Amino acid sequence: MAENVTDETTRRLDELVKATKHKKDIGVKYMKSWELESELREEGREEGREEGRKEGRKEGREEGRKEGREEERANTEAERRRADEAESRADAAEAELERYKAKFGII
């Protein structure tokens, strides 16, 4: 009998538990139940991992698109600045050419 038994009801319950534990078919049912629960947990984990991978890929694509748009904006802005600088240099060169033409009397 268990050391923690304090009354008759608890003692009888303890005896039933012990008797149940010693029945072979109960042990087999318990092991099958344990195996099934283990398989279900593993299936759940795998489903969770797959769901996580799908979500990660989706987030990665969204982040990549966002980064691509930001990079494209930055590239466009850089190209605009280069074009503006080139146009300013061309305007300055034309102005200098006009000064030389005027200085040397070239039409």
Short mmCIF file of C-alpha atoms in Angstrom, two decimals:
data_model
loop_
_atom_site.label_atom_id
_atom_site.label_comp_id
_atom_site.label_asym_id
_atom_site.label_seq_id
_atom_site.Cartn_x
_atom_site.Cartn_y
_atom_site.Cartn_z
CA MET A 1 0.00 0.00 0.00
CA ALA A 2 1.18 3.52 -0.72
CA GLU A 3 2.68 5.55 2.08
CA ASN A 4 0.39 8.52 1.37
CA VAL A 5 -2.89 6.60 1.88
CA THR A 6 -4.90 8.40 4.56
CA ASP A 7 -8.39 6.87 4.33
CA GLU A 8 -10.27 3.86 3.02
CA THR A 9 -11.36 5.53 -0.24
CA THR A 10 -7.81 6.51 -1.08
CA ARG A 11 -6.58 3.00 -0.19
CA ARG A 12 -9.13 1.37 -2.52
CA LEU A 13 -8.29 3.80 -5.30
CA ASP A 14 -4.59 3.00 -4.81
CA GLU A 15 -5.34 -0.74 -5.09
CA LEU A 16 -7.36 -0.19 -8.29
CA VAL A 17 -4.53 1.83 -9.82
CA LYS A 18 -1.98 -0.85 -8.94
CA ALA A 19 -4.20 -3.64 -10.30
CA THR A 20 -4.79 -1.69 -13.50
CA LYS A 21 -1.07 -1.07 -13.95
CA HIS A 22 -0.39 -4.81 -13.75
CA LYS A 23 -2.94 -5.78 -16.43
CA LYS A 24 -1.09 -6.59 -19.64
CA ASP A 25 -3.85 -5.40 -22.01
CA ILE A 26 -4.02 -2.05 -20.20
CA GLY A 27 -0.27 -1.63 -20.62
CA VAL A 28 -0.55 -2.40 -24.34
CA LYS A 29 -3.44 0.06 -24.72
CA TYR A 30 -1.45 2.68 -22.84
CA MET A 31 1.59 2.19 -25.06
CA LYS A 32 -0.52 2.34 -28.23
CA SER A 33 -2.18 5.49 -26.94
CA TRP A 34 1.22 6.97 -26.09
CA GLU A 35 2.55 6.10 -29.56
CA LEU A 36 -0.51 7.64 -31.23
CA GLU A 37 -0.15 10.83 -29.18
CA SER A 38 3.54 10.93 -30.04
CA GLU A 39 2.79 10.55 -33.76
CA LEU A 40 0.12 13.26 -33.58
CA ARG A 41 2.52 15.61 -31.80
CA GLU A 42 5.17 14.99 -34.47
CA GLU A 43 2.63 15.56 -37.26
CA GLY A 44 1.60 18.79 -35.55
CA ARG A 45 5.21 19.88 -35.26
CA GLU A 46 5.84 19.12 -38.95
CA GLU A 47 2.69 21.00 -39.97
CA GLY A 48 3.84 23.92 -37.82
CA ARG A 49 7.30 23.87 -39.37
CA GLU A 50 5.83 23.79 -42.89
CA GLU A 51 3.44 26.61 -42.04
CA GLY A 52 6.37 28.58 -40.62
CA ARG A 53 8.43 27.99 -43.76
CA LYS A 54 5.55 29.15 -45.98
CA GLU A 55 5.04 32.26 -43.88
CA GLY A 56 8.79 32.91 -43.86
CA ARG A 57 8.98 32.63 -47.64
CA LYS A 58 5.99 34.96 -48.00
CA GLU A 59 7.53 37.51 -45.63
CA GLY A 60 10.87 37.16 -47.43
CA ARG A 61 9.27 37.86 -50.80
CA GLU A 62 7.41 40.87 -49.41
CA GLU A 63 10.58 42.18 -47.78
CA GLY A 64 12.54 41.58 -50.99
CA ARG A 65 9.96 43.49 -53.02
CA LYS A 66 10.04 46.35 -50.55
CA GLU A 67 13.84 46.43 -50.59
CA GLY A 68 13.76 46.26 -54.39
CA ARG A 69 11.39 49.22 -54.59
CA GLU A 70 13.53 51.18 -52.15
CA GLU A 71 16.67 50.31 -54.12
CA GLU A 72 14.96 51.28 -57.38
CA ARG A 73 13.92 54.62 -55.86
CA ALA A 74 17.49 55.21 -54.67
CA ASN A 75 18.89 54.28 -58.10
CA THR A 76 16.36 56.52 -59.84
CA GLU A 77 17.26 59.42 -57.54
CA ALA A 78 20.99 58.84 -58.12
CA GLU A 79 20.43 58.77 -61.90
CA ARG A 80 18.38 61.98 -61.69
CA ARG A 81 21.20 63.68 -59.75
CA ARG A 82 23.79 62.49 -62.29
CA ALA A 83 21.62 63.74 -65.16
CA ASP A 84 21.16 67.11 -63.43
CA GLU A 85 24.92 67.38 -62.84
CA ALA A 86 25.67 66.47 -66.47
CA GLU A 87 23.14 69.02 -67.68
CA SER A 88 24.72 71.68 -65.43
CA ARG A 89 28.18 70.84 -66.80
CA ALA A 90 26.84 70.99 -70.37
CA ASP A 91 25.21 74.37 -69.68
CA ALA A 92 28.47 75.66 -68.16
CA ALA A 93 30.46 74.37 -71.17
CA GLU A 94 28.04 76.04 -73.59
CA ALA A 95 28.28 79.32 -71.65
CA GLU A 96 32.09 79.14 -71.70
CA LEU A 97 32.04 78.37 -75.42
CA GLU A 98 29.85 81.41 -76.01
CA ARG A 99 32.30 83.59 -74.02
CA TYR A 100 35.22 82.32 -76.13
CA LYS A 101 33.26 82.93 -79.33
CA ALA A 102 32.51 86.46 -78.20
CA LYS A 103 36.09 87.03 -77.07
CA PHE A 104 37.56 85.87 -80.36
CA GLY A 105 34.77 87.19 -82.57
CA ILE A 106 33.61 83.80 -83.78
CA ILE A 107 30.04 83.62 -84.95
#
